[in-house]
Amino acid sequence: WRRITRTHLQANPFCADCGKPAELTHHVKPINWDALPDDLLQGVRKGRWSATTLNWLGVHQPHALDTDNLQSLCFACHEVAHSRGRGTRKTETGAERDLRWAADALMERSLAALGV
C-alpha cells in the first residue's frame, strides 16, 4: 500500500481539492468496513488479516484495491472529505485509526501478492 501511495503521489503531487501539495491518498469510493462480517472485522481490528478477509474484500468491495479509486489530498482536505454530510469535522478515534492502519497493511500485502 505504501508503494502504491508513493507512486500515486508522485504522479499526482497536488491536492485534488485545494491544489496544495498532497500528503496522502484517499479512496474516492470508500471502503465500507461496517459491511465486513463481525468475525473478520474483529481480526482486522487486532491486525490479523486472513485469506478469508482478503477474499471477502476482493469479492464484495473490489474498489478497495483499485488504484483508479484514489485521489491525492492534503491532510486538511482529507479530514473534510471524511466529514462531508456530517456538518462538522470528524475526529478519528483510536479504534478507527487502528482499523485504518490495519487496512493500509492489508492493502500493501494484497497488492504485493498480486504483483502490483
PDB file of C-alpha atoms in Angstrom:
ATOM      1  CA  TRP A   1       0.000   0.000   0.000  1.00  0.00           C
ATOM      2  CA  ARG A   2       2.801   2.424   0.815  1.00  0.00           C
ATOM      3  CA  ARG A   3       4.356   1.780  -2.593  1.00  0.00           C
ATOM      4  CA  ILE A   4       1.029   2.423  -4.346  1.00  0.00           C
ATOM      5  CA  THR A   5       0.514   5.598  -2.309  1.00  0.00           C
ATOM      6  CA  ARG A   6       4.030   6.835  -3.071  1.00  0.00           C
ATOM      7  CA  THR A   7       3.594   6.127  -6.791  1.00  0.00           C
ATOM      8  CA  HIS A   8       0.190   7.817  -6.836  1.00  0.00           C
ATOM      9  CA  LEU A   9       1.508  10.909  -5.031  1.00  0.00           C
ATOM     10  CA  GLN A  10       4.479  11.159  -7.395  1.00  0.00           C
ATOM     11  CA  ALA A  11       2.115  11.111 -10.380  1.00  0.00           C
ATOM     12  CA  ASN A  12      -0.449  13.405  -8.666  1.00  0.00           C
ATOM     13  CA  PRO A  13       1.541  15.624  -6.271  1.00  0.00           C
ATOM     14  CA  PHE A  14      -1.153  18.230  -5.627  1.00  0.00           C
ATOM     15  CA  CYS A  15      -4.359  18.070  -3.627  1.00  0.00           C
ATOM     16  CA  ALA A  16      -7.328  17.412  -5.922  1.00  0.00           C
ATOM     17  CA  ASP A  17      -9.481  19.775  -3.815  1.00  0.00           C
ATOM     18  CA  CYS A  18      -7.318  22.802  -2.974  1.00  0.00           C
ATOM     19  CA  GLY A  19      -4.158  22.468  -5.098  1.00  0.00           C
ATOM     20  CA  LYS A  20      -1.719  22.451  -2.147  1.00  0.00           C
ATOM     21  CA  PRO A  21       0.956  19.745  -2.009  1.00  0.00           C
ATOM     22  CA  ALA A  22      -0.762  16.402  -1.408  1.00  0.00           C
ATOM     23  CA  GLU A  23       0.137  14.376   1.672  1.00  0.00           C
ATOM     24  CA  LEU A  24      -1.903  11.207   1.231  1.00  0.00           C
ATOM     25  CA  THR A  25      -4.199   9.229  -0.993  1.00  0.00           C
ATOM     26  CA  HIS A  26      -7.928   8.967  -0.438  1.00  0.00           C
ATOM     27  CA  HIS A  27     -10.402   6.320  -1.593  1.00  0.00           C
ATOM     28  CA  VAL A  28     -12.996   8.191  -3.658  1.00  0.00           C
ATOM     29  CA  LYS A  29     -15.483   5.368  -3.185  1.00  0.00           C
ATOM     30  CA  PRO A  30     -14.950   4.498   0.486  1.00  0.00           C
ATOM     31  CA  ILE A  31     -14.389   1.070   1.923  1.00  0.00           C
ATOM     32  CA  ASN A  32     -17.455   0.060   3.927  1.00  0.00           C
ATOM     33  CA  TRP A  33     -15.912  -1.575   6.976  1.00  0.00           C
ATOM     34  CA  ASP A  34     -19.373  -1.926   8.553  1.00  0.00           C
ATOM     35  CA  ALA A  35     -20.237  -4.470   5.849  1.00  0.00           C
ATOM     36  CA  LEU A  36     -17.354  -6.747   6.854  1.00  0.00           C
ATOM     37  CA  PRO A  37     -18.675  -9.749   8.824  1.00  0.00           C
ATOM     38  CA  ASP A  38     -18.094  -9.362  12.576  1.00  0.00           C
ATOM     39  CA  ASP A  39     -15.685 -12.285  12.899  1.00  0.00           C
ATOM     40  CA  LEU A  40     -13.480 -10.880  10.128  1.00  0.00           C
ATOM     41  CA  LEU A  41     -13.742  -7.316  11.483  1.00  0.00           C
ATOM     42  CA  GLN A  42     -12.540  -8.457  14.910  1.00  0.00           C
ATOM     43  CA  GLY A  43      -9.478  -9.988  13.272  1.00  0.00           C
ATOM     44  CA  VAL A  44      -8.830  -6.793  11.306  1.00  0.00           C
ATOM     45  CA  ARG A  45      -9.022  -4.714  14.473  1.00  0.00           C
ATOM     46  CA  LYS A  46      -6.399  -6.985  16.032  1.00  0.00           C
ATOM     47  CA  GLY A  47      -4.184  -6.705  12.955  1.00  0.00           C
ATOM     48  CA  ARG A  48      -4.891 -10.258  11.767  1.00  0.00           C
ATOM     49  CA  TRP A  49      -5.706 -10.438   8.066  1.00  0.00           C
ATOM     50  CA  SER A  50      -6.808 -13.848   6.884  1.00  0.00           C
ATOM     51  CA  ALA A  51      -7.168 -15.143   3.348  1.00  0.00           C
ATOM     52  CA  THR A  52     -10.909 -15.116   4.060  1.00  0.00           C
ATOM     53  CA  THR A  53     -10.785 -11.361   4.739  1.00  0.00           C
ATOM     54  CA  LEU A  54      -8.810 -10.695   1.546  1.00  0.00           C
ATOM     55  CA  ASN A  55     -11.201 -12.833  -0.482  1.00  0.00           C
ATOM     56  CA  TRP A  56     -14.221 -11.095   1.060  1.00  0.00           C
ATOM     57  CA  LEU A  57     -12.856  -7.647   0.170  1.00  0.00           C
ATOM     58  CA  GLY A  58     -11.957  -8.779  -3.345  1.00  0.00           C
ATOM     59  CA  VAL A  59     -15.467 -10.122  -3.971  1.00  0.00           C
ATOM     60  CA  HIS A  60     -17.603  -7.585  -2.121  1.00  0.00           C
ATOM     61  CA  GLN A  61     -15.543  -4.374  -2.349  1.00  0.00           C
ATOM     62  CA  PRO A  62     -13.069  -4.670  -5.237  1.00  0.00           C
ATOM     63  CA  HIS A  63     -12.711  -0.874  -5.310  1.00  0.00           C
ATOM     64  CA  ALA A  64     -10.727  -1.190  -2.059  1.00  0.00           C
ATOM     65  CA  LEU A  65      -7.711  -2.336  -4.102  1.00  0.00           C
ATOM     66  CA  ASP A  66      -8.411  -0.316  -7.267  1.00  0.00           C
ATOM     67  CA  THR A  67      -5.785   2.390  -7.881  1.00  0.00           C
ATOM     68  CA  ASP A  68      -8.269   4.255 -10.102  1.00  0.00           C
ATOM     69  CA  ASN A  69     -10.311   4.803  -6.932  1.00  0.00           C
ATOM     70  CA  LEU A  70      -7.596   7.001  -5.383  1.00  0.00           C
ATOM     71  CA  GLN A  71      -7.145  10.759  -5.318  1.00  0.00           C
ATOM     72  CA  SER A  72      -4.365  12.850  -3.837  1.00  0.00           C
ATOM     73  CA  LEU A  73      -5.374  15.109  -0.958  1.00  0.00           C
ATOM     74  CA  CYS A  74      -3.677  17.286   1.633  1.00  0.00           C
ATOM     75  CA  PHE A  75      -4.379  16.351   5.251  1.00  0.00           C
ATOM     76  CA  ALA A  76      -6.908  19.166   5.784  1.00  0.00           C
ATOM     77  CA  CYS A  77      -8.944  18.268   2.695  1.00  0.00           C
ATOM     78  CA  HIS A  78      -8.819  14.586   3.658  1.00  0.00           C
ATOM     79  CA  GLU A  79     -10.310  15.452   7.040  1.00  0.00           C
ATOM     80  CA  VAL A  80     -13.047  17.441   5.312  1.00  0.00           C
ATOM     81  CA  ALA A  81     -13.672  14.560   2.876  1.00  0.00           C
ATOM     82  CA  HIS A  82     -14.385  12.270   5.808  1.00  0.00           C
ATOM     83  CA  SER A  83     -16.757  14.754   7.418  1.00  0.00           C
ATOM     84  CA  ARG A  84     -18.837  15.626   4.316  1.00  0.00           C
ATOM     85  CA  GLY A  85     -22.513  15.372   5.015  1.00  0.00           C
ATOM     86  CA  ARG A  86     -21.995  15.420   8.771  1.00  0.00           C
ATOM     87  CA  GLY A  87     -21.694  19.175   9.199  1.00  0.00           C
ATOM     88  CA  THR A  88     -18.582  19.007  11.378  1.00  0.00           C
ATOM     89  CA  ARG A  89     -15.036  17.827  11.035  1.00  0.00           C
ATOM     90  CA  LYS A  90     -14.618  14.208  12.052  1.00  0.00           C
ATOM     91  CA  THR A  91     -12.056  13.360  14.696  1.00  0.00           C
ATOM     92  CA  GLU A  92     -10.674   9.877  14.281  1.00  0.00           C
ATOM     93  CA  THR A  93     -10.925   7.650  17.356  1.00  0.00           C
ATOM     94  CA  GLY A  94      -8.116   5.346  18.383  1.00  0.00           C
ATOM     95  CA  ALA A  95     -10.095   2.320  17.208  1.00  0.00           C
ATOM     96  CA  GLU A  96     -10.743   3.948  13.818  1.00  0.00           C
ATOM     97  CA  ARG A  97      -7.051   4.805  13.483  1.00  0.00           C
ATOM     98  CA  ASP A  98      -6.078   1.222  14.329  1.00  0.00           C
ATOM     99  CA  LEU A  99      -8.537  -0.086  11.766  1.00  0.00           C
ATOM    100  CA  ARG A 100      -7.196   2.333   9.135  1.00  0.00           C
ATOM    101  CA  TRP A 101      -3.616   1.263   9.849  1.00  0.00           C
ATOM    102  CA  ALA A 102      -4.625  -2.393   9.626  1.00  0.00           C
ATOM    103  CA  ALA A 103      -6.410  -1.659   6.336  1.00  0.00           C
ATOM    104  CA  ASP A 104      -3.273   0.012   4.967  1.00  0.00           C
ATOM    105  CA  ALA A 105      -1.234  -3.060   5.908  1.00  0.00           C
ATOM    106  CA  LEU A 106      -3.795  -5.315   4.209  1.00  0.00           C
ATOM    107  CA  MET A 107      -3.685  -3.279   1.032  1.00  0.00           C
ATOM    108  CA  GLU A 108       0.099  -3.361   0.946  1.00  0.00           C
ATOM    109  CA  ARG A 109       0.181  -7.161   1.365  1.00  0.00           C
ATOM    110  CA  SER A 110      -2.668  -7.692  -1.087  1.00  0.00           C
ATOM    111  CA  LEU A 111      -1.107  -5.599  -3.829  1.00  0.00           C
ATOM    112  CA  ALA A 112       2.256  -7.267  -3.252  1.00  0.00           C
ATOM    113  CA  ALA A 113       0.591 -10.684  -3.586  1.00  0.00           C
ATOM    114  CA  LEU A 114      -0.994  -9.519  -6.844  1.00  0.00           C
ATOM    115  CA  GLY A 115       2.386  -8.312  -8.078  1.00  0.00           C
ATOM    116  CA  VAL A 116       1.247  -4.689  -8.299  1.00  0.00           C
TER     117      VAL A 116
END
